[in-house]
PDB file of N, CA and C in Angstrom:
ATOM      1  N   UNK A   1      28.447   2.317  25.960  1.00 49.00           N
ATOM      2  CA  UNK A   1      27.850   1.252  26.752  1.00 49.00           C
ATOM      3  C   UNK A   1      26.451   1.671  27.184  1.00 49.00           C
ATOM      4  N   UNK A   2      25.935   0.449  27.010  1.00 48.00           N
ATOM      5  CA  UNK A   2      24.562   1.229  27.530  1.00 48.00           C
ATOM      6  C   UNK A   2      24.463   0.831  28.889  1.00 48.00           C
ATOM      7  N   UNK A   3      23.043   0.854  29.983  1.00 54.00           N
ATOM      8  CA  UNK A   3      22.904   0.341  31.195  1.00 54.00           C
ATOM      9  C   UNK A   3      23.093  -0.774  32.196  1.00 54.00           C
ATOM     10  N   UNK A   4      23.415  -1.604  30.807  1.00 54.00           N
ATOM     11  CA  UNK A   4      23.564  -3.253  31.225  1.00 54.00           C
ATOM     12  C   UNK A   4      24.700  -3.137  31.097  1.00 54.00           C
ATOM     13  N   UNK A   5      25.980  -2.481  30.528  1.00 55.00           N
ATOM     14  CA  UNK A   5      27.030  -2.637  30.526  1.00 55.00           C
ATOM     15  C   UNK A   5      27.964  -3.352  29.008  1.00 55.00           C
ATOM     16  N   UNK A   6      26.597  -3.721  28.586  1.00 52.00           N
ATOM     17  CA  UNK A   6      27.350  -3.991  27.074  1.00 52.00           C
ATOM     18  C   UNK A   6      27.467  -2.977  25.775  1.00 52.00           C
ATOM     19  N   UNK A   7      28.118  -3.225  24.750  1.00 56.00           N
ATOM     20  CA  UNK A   7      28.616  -1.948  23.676  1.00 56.00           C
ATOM     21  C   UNK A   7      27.520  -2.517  22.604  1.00 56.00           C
ATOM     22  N   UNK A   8      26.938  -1.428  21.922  1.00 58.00           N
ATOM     23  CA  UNK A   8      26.434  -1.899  20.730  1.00 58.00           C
ATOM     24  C   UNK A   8      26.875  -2.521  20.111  1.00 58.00           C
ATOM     25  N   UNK A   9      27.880  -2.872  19.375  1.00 53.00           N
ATOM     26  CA  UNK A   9      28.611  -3.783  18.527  1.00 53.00           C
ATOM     27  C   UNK A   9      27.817  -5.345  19.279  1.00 53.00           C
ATOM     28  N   UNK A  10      27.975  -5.416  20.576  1.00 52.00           N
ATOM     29  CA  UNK A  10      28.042  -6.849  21.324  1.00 52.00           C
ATOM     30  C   UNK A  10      25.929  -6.713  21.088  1.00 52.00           C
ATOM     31  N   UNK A  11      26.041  -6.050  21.679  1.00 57.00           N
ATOM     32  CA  UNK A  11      24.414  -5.939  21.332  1.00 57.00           C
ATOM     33  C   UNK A  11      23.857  -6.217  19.979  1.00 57.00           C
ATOM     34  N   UNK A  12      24.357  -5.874  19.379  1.00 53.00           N
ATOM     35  CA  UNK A  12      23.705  -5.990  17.246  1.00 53.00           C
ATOM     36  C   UNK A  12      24.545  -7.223  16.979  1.00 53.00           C
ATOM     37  N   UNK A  13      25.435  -8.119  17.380  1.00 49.00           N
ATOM     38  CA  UNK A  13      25.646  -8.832  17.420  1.00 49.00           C
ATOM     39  C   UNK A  13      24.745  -9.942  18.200  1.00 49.00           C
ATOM     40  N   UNK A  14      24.378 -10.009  19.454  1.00 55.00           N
ATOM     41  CA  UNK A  14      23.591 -10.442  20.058  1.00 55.00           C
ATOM     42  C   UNK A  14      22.302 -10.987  19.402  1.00 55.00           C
ATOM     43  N   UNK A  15      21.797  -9.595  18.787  1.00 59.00           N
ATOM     44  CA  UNK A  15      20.278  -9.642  17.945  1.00 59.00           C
ATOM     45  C   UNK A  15      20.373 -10.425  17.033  1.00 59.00           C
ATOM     46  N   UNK A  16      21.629 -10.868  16.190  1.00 56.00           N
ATOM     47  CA  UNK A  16      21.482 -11.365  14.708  1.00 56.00           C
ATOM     48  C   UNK A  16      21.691 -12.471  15.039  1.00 56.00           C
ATOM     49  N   UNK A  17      22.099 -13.139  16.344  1.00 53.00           N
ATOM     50  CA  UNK A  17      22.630 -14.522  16.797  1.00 53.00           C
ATOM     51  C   UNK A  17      21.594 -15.311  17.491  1.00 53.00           C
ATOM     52  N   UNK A  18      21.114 -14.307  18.310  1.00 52.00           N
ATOM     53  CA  UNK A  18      20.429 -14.783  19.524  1.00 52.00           C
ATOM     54  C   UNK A  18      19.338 -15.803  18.939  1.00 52.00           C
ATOM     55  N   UNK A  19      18.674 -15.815  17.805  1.00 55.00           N
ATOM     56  CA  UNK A  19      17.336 -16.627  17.742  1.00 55.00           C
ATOM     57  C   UNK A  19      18.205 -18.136  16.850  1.00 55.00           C
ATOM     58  N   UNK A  20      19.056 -17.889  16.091  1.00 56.00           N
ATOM     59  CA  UNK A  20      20.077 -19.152  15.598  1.00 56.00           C
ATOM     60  C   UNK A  20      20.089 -19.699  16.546  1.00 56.00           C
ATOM     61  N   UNK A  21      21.332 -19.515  17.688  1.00 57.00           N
ATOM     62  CA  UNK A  21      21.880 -19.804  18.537  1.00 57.00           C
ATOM     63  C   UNK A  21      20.856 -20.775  19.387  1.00 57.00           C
ATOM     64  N   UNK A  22      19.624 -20.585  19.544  1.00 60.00           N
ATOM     65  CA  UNK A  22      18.476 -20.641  20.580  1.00 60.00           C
ATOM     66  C   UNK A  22      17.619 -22.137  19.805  1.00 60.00           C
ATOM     67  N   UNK A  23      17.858 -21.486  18.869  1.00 60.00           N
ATOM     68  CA  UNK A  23      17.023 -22.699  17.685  1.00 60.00           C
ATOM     69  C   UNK A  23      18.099 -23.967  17.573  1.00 60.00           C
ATOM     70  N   UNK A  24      19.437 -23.580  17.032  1.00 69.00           N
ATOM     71  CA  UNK A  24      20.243 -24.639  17.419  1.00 69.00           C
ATOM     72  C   UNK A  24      20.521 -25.589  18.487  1.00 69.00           C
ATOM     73  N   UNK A  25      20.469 -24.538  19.600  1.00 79.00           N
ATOM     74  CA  UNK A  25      20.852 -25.114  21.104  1.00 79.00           C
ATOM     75  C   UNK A  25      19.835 -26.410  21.260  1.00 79.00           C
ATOM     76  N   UNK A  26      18.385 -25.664  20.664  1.00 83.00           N
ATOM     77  CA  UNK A  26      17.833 -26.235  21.413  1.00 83.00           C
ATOM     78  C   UNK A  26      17.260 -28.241  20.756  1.00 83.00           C
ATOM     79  N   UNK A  27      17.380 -27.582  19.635  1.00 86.00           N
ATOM     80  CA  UNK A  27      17.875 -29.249  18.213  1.00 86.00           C
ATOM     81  C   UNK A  27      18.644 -29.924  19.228  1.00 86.00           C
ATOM     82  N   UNK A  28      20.136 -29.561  19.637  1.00 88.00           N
ATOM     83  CA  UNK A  28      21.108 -30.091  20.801  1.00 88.00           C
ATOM     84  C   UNK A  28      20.566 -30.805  21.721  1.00 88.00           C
ATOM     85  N   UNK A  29      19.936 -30.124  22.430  1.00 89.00           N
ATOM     86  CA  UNK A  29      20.063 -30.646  23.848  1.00 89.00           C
ATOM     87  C   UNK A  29      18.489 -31.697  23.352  1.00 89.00           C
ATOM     88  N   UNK A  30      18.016 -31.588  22.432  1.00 91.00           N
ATOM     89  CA  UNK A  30      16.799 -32.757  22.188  1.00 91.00           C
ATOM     90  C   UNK A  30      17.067 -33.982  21.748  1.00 91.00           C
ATOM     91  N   UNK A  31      18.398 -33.721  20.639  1.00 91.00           N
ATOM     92  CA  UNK A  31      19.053 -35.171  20.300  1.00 91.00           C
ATOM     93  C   UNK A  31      19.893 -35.343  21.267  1.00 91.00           C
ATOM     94  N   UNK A  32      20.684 -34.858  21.871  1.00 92.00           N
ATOM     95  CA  UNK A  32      21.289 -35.328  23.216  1.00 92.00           C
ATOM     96  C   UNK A  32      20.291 -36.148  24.308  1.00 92.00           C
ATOM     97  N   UNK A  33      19.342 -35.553  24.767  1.00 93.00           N
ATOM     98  CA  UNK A  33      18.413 -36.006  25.878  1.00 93.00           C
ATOM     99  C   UNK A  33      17.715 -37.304  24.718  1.00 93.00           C
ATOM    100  N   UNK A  34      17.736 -37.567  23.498  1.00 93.00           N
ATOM    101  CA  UNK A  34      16.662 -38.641  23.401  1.00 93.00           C
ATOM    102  C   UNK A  34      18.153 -39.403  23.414  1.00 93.00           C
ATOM    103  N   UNK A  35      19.554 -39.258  22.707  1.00 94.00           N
ATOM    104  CA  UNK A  35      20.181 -40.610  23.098  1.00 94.00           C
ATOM    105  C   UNK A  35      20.408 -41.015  24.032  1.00 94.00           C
ATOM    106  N   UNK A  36      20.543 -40.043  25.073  1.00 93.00           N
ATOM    107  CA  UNK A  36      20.529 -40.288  26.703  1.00 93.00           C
ATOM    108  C   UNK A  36      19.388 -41.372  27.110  1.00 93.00           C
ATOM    109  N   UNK A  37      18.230 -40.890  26.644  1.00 92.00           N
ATOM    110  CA  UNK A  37      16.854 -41.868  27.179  1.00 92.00           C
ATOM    111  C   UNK A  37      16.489 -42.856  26.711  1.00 92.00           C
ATOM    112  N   UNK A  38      16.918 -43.140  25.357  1.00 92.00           N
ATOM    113  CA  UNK A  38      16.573 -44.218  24.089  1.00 92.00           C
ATOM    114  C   UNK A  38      17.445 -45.077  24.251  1.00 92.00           C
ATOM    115  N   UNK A  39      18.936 -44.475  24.238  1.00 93.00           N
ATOM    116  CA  UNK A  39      20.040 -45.677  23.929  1.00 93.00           C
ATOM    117  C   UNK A  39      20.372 -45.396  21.878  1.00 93.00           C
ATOM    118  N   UNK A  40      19.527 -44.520  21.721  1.00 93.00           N
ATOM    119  CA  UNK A  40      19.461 -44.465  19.691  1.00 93.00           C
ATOM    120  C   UNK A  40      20.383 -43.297  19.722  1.00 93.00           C
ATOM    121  N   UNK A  41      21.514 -43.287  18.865  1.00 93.00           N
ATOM    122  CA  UNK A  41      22.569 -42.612  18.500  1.00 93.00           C
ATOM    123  C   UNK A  41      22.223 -40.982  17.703  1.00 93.00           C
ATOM    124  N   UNK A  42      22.189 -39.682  18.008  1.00 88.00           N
ATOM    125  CA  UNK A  42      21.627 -38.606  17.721  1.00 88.00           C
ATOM    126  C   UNK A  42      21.454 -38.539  16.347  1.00 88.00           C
ATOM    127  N   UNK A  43      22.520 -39.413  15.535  1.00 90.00           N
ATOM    128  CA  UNK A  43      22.478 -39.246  14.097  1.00 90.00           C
ATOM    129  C   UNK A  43      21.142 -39.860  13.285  1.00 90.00           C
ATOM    130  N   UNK A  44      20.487 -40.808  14.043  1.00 90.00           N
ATOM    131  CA  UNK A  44      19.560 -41.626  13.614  1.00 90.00           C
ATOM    132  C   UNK A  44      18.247 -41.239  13.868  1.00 90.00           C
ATOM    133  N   UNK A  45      17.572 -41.288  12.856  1.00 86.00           N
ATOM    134  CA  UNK A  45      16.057 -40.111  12.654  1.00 86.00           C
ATOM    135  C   UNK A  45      15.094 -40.942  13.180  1.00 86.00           C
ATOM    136  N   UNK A  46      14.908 -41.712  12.870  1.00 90.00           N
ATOM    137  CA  UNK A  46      14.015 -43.204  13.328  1.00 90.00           C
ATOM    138  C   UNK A  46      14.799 -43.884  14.410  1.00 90.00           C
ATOM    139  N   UNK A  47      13.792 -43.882  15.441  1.00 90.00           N
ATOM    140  CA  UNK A  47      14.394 -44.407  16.776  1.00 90.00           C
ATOM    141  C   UNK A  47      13.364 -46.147  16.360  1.00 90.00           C
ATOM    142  N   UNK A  48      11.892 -46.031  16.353  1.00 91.00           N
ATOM    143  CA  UNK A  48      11.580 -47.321  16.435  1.00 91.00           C
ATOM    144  C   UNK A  48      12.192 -48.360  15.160  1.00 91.00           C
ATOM    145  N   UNK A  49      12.599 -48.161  14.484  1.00 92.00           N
ATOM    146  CA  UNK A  49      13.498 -48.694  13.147  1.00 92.00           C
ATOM    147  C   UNK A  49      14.724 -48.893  13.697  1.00 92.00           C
ATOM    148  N   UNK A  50      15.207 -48.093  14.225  1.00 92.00           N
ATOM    149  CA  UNK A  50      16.618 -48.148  15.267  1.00 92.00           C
ATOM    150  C   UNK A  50      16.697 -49.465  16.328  1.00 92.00           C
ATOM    151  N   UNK A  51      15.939 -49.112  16.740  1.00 91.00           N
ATOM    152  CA  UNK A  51      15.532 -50.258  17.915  1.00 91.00           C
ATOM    153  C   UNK A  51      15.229 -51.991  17.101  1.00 91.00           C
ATOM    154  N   UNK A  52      14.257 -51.355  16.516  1.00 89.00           N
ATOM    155  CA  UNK A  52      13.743 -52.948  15.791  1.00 89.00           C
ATOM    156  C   UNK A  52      15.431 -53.420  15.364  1.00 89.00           C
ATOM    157  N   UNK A  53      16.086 -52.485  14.241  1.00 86.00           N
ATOM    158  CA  UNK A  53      17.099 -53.391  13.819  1.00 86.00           C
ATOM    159  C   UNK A  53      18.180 -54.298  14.892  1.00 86.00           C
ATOM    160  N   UNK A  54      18.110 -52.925  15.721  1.00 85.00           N
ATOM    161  CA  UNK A  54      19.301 -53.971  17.129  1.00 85.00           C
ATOM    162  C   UNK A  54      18.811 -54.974  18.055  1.00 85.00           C
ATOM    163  N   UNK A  55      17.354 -55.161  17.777  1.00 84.00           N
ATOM    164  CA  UNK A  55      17.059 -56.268  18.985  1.00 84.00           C
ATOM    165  C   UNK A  55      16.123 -57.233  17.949  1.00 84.00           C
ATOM    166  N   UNK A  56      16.630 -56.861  16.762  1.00 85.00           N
ATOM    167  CA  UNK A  56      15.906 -58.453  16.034  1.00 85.00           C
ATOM    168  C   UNK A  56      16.848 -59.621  16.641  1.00 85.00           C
ATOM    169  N   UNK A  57      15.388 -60.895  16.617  1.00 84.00           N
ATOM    170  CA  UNK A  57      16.613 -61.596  16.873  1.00 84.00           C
ATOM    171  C   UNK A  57      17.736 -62.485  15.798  1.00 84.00           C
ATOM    172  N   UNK A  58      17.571 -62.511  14.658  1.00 85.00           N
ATOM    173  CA  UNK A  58      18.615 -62.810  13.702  1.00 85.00           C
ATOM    174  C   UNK A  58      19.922 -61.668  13.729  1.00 85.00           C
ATOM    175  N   UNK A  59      19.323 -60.683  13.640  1.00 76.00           N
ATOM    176  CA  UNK A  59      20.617 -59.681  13.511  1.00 76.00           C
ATOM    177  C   UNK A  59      21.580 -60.092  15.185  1.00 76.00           C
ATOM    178  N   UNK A  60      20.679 -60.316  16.240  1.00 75.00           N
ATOM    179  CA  UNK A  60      21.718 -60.848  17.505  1.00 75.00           C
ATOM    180  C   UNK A  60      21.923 -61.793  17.338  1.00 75.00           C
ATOM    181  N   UNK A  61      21.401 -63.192  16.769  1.00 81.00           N
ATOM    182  CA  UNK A  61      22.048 -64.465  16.560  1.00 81.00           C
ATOM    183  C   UNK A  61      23.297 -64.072  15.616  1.00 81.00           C
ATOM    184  N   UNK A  62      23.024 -63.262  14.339  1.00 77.00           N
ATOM    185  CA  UNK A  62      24.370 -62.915  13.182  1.00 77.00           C
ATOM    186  C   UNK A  62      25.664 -61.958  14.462  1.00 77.00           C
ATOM    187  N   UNK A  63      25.212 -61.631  15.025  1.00 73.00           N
ATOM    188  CA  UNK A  63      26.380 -60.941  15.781  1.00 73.00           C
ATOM    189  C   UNK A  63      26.659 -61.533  16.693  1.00 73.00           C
ATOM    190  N   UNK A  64      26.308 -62.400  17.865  1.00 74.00           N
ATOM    191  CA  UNK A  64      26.674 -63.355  18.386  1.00 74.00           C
ATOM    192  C   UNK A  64      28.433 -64.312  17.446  1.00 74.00           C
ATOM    193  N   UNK A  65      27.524 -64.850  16.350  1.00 78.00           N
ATOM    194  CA  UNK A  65      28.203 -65.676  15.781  1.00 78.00           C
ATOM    195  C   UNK A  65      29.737 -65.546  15.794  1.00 78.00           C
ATOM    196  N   UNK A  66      29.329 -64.194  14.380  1.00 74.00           N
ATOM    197  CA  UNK A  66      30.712 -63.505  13.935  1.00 74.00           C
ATOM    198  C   UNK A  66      31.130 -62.964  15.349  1.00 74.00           C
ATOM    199  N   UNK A  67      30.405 -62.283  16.267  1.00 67.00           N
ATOM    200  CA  UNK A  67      31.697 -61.756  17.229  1.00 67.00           C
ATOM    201  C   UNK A  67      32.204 -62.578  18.049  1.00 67.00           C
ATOM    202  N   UNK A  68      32.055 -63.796  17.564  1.00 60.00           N
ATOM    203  CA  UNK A  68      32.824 -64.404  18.822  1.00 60.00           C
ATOM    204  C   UNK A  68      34.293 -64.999  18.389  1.00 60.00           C
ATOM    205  N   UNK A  69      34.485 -64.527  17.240  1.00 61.00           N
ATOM    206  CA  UNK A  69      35.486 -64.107  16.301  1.00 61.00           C
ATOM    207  C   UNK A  69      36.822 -63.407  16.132  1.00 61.00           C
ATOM    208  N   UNK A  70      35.802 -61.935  16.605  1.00 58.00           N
ATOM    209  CA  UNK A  70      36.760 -60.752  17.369  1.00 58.00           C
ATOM    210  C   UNK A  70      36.403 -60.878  18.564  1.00 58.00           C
ATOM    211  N   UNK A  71      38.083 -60.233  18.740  1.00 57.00           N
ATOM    212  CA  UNK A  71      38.078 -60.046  20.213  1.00 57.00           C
ATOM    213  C   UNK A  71      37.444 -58.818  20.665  1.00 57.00           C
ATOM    214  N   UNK A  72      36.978 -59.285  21.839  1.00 61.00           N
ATOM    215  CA  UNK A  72      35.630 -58.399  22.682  1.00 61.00           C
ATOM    216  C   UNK A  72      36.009 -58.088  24.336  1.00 61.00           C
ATOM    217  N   UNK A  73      35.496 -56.998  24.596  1.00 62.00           N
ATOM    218  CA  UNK A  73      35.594 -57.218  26.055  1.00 62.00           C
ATOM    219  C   UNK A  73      34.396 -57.461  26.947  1.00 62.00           C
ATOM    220  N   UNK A  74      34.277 -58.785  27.220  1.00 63.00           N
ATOM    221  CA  UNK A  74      33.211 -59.127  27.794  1.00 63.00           C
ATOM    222  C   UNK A  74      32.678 -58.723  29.394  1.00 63.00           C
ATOM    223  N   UNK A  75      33.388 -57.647  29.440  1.00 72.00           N
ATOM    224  CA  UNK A  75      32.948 -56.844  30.791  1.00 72.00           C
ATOM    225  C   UNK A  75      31.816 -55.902  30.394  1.00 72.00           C
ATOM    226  N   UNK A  76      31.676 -55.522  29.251  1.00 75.00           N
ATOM    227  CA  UNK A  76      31.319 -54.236  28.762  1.00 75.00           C
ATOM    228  C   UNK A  76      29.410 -54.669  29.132  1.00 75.00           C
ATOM    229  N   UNK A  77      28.868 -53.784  29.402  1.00 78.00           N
ATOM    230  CA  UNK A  77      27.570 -54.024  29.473  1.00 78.00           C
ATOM    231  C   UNK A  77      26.734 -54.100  28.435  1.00 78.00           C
ATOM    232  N   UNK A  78      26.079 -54.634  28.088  1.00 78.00           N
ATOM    233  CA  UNK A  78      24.913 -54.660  27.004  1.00 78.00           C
ATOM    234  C   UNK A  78      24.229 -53.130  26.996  1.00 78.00           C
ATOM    235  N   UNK A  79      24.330 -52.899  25.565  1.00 83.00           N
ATOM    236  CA  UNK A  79      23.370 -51.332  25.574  1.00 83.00           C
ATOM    237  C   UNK A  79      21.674 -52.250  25.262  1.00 83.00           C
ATOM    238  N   UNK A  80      20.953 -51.371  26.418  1.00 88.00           N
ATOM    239  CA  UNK A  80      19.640 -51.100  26.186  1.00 88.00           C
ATOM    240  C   UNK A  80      19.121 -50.308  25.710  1.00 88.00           C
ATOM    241  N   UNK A  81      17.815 -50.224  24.493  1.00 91.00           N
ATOM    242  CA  UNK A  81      16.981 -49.394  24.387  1.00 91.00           C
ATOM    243  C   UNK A  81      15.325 -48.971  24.292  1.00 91.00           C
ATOM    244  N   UNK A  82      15.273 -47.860  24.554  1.00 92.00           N
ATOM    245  CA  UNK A  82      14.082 -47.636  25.075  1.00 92.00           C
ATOM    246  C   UNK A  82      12.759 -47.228  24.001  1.00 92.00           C
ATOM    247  N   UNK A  83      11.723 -47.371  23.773  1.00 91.00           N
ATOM    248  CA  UNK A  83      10.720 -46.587  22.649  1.00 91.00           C
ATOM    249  C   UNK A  83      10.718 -45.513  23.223  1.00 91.00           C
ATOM    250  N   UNK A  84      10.760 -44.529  22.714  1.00 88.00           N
ATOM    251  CA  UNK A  84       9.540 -43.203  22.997  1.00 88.00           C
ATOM    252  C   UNK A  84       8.330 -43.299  23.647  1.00 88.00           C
ATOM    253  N   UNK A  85       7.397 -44.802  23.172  1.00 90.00           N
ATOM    254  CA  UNK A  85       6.649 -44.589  24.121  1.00 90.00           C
ATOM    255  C   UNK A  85       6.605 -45.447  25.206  1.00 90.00           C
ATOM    256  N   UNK A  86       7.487 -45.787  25.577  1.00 92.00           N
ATOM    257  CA  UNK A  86       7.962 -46.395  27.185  1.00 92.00           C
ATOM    258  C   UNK A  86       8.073 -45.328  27.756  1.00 92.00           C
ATOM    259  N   UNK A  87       8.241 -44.217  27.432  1.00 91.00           N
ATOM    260  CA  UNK A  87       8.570 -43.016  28.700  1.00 91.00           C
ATOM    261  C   UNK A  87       7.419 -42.343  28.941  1.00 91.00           C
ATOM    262  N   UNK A  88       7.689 -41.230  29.920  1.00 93.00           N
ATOM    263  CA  UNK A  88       6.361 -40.610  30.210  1.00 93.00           C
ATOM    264  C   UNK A  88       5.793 -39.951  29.042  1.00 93.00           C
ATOM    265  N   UNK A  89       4.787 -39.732  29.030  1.00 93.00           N
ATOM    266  CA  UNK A  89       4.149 -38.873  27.895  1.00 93.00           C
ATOM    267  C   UNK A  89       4.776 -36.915  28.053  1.00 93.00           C
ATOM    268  N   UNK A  90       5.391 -36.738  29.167  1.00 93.00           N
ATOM    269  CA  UNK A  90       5.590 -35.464  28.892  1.00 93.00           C
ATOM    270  C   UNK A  90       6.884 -35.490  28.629  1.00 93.00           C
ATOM    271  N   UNK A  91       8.107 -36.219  28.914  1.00 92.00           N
ATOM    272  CA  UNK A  91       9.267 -36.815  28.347  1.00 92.00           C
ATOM    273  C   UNK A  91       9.408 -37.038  27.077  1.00 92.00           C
ATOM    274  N   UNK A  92       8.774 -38.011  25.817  1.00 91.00           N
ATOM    275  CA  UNK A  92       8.113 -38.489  25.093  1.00 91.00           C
ATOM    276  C   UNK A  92       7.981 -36.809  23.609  1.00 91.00           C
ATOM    277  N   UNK A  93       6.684 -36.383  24.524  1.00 92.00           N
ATOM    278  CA  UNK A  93       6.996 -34.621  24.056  1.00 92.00           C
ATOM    279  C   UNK A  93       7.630 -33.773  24.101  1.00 92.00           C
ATOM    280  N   UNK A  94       8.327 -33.583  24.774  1.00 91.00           N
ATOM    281  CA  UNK A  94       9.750 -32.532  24.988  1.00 91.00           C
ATOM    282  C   UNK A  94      10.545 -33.313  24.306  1.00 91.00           C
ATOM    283  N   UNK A  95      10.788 -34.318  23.901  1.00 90.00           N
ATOM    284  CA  UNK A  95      11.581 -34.782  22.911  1.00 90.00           C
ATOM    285  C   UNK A  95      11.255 -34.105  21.630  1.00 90.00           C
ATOM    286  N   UNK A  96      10.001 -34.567  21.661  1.00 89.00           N
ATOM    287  CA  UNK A  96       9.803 -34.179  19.475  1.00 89.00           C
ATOM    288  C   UNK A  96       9.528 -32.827  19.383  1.00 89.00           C
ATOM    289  N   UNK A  97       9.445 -32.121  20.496  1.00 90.00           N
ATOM    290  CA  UNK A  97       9.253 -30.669  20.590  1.00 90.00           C
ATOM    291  C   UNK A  97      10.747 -30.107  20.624  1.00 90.00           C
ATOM    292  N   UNK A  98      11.202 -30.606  20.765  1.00 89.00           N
ATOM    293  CA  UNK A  98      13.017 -30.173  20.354  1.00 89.00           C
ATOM    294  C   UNK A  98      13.374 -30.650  19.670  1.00 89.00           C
ATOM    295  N   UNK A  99      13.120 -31.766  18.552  1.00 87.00           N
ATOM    296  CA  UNK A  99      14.021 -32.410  17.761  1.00 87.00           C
ATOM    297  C   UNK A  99      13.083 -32.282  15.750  1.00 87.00           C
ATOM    298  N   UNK A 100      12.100 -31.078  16.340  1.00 86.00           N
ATOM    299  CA  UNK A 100      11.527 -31.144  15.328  1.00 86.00           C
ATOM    300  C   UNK A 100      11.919 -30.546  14.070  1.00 86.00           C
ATOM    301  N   UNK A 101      11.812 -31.020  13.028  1.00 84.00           N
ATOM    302  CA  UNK A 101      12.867 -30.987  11.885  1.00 84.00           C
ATOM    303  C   UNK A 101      12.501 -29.029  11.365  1.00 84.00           C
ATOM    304  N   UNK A 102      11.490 -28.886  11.353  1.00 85.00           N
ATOM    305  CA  UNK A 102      11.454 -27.190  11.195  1.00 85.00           C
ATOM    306  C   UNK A 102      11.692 -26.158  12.584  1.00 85.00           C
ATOM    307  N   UNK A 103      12.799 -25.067  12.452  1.00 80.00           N
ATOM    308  CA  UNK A 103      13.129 -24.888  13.283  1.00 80.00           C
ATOM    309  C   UNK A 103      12.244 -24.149  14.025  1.00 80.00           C
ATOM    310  N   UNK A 104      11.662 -23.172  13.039  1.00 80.00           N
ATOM    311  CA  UNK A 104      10.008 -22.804  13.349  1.00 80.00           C
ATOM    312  C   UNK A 104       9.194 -23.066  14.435  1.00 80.00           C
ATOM    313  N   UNK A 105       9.160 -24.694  14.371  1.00 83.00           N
ATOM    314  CA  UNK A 105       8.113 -25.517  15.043  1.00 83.00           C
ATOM    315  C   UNK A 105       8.800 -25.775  16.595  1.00 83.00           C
ATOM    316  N   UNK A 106      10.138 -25.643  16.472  1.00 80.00           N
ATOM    317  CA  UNK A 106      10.638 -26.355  18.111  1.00 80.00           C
ATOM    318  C   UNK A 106      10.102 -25.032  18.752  1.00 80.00           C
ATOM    319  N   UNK A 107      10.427 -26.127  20.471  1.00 72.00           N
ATOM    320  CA  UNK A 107      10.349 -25.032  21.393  1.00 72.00           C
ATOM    321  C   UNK A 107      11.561 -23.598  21.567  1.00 72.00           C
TER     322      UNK A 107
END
């Protein structure tokens, strides 16, 4: 053990993980925080394409129609969503600074 109390094994383990782990996390918590802020589902790369398709208004007149079809629960709230650039500009950046496709490049 060394001073901190951990064993080499946990340590050389540590080293080979630690920058993955960090790079991953941090992809995470960027597509998490933009579906949180957007309302756009983490899987979806294009948020303003995202948006355009759900608030055209034919695609809500076509879903209107047919869903009134199936049964629905009309308690449920309407999802809203937001652009990227509706938010603050430093919000906005900490987004694409975590969600940037080279892992290289994130924060």
């Amino acid at each position: 053990k060394d001073g901190a109390g951990t064993t080499s094994a946990s340590a050389a383990l540590t080293e080979c993980v630690a920058d993955y782990g960090m790079i991953s996390d941090a992809f995470s918590v960027g597509t998490t925080l933009r579906e949180i802020l957007t309302g756009v589902p983490a899987e979806e790369t294009n948020v303003t394409e995202y948006i355009s398709n759900k608030t055209n208004p034919l695609a809500q007149f076509m879903t209107a129609i047919f869903g009134a079809c199936a049964s629905k629960d009309d308690n449920k709230r309407k999802k809203q969503y937001r652009y990227l650039s509706a938010m603050p500009k430093e919000a906005s950046s900490l987004l694409r600074d975590l969600t940037k496709p080279k892992a290289d490049d994130r924060i």
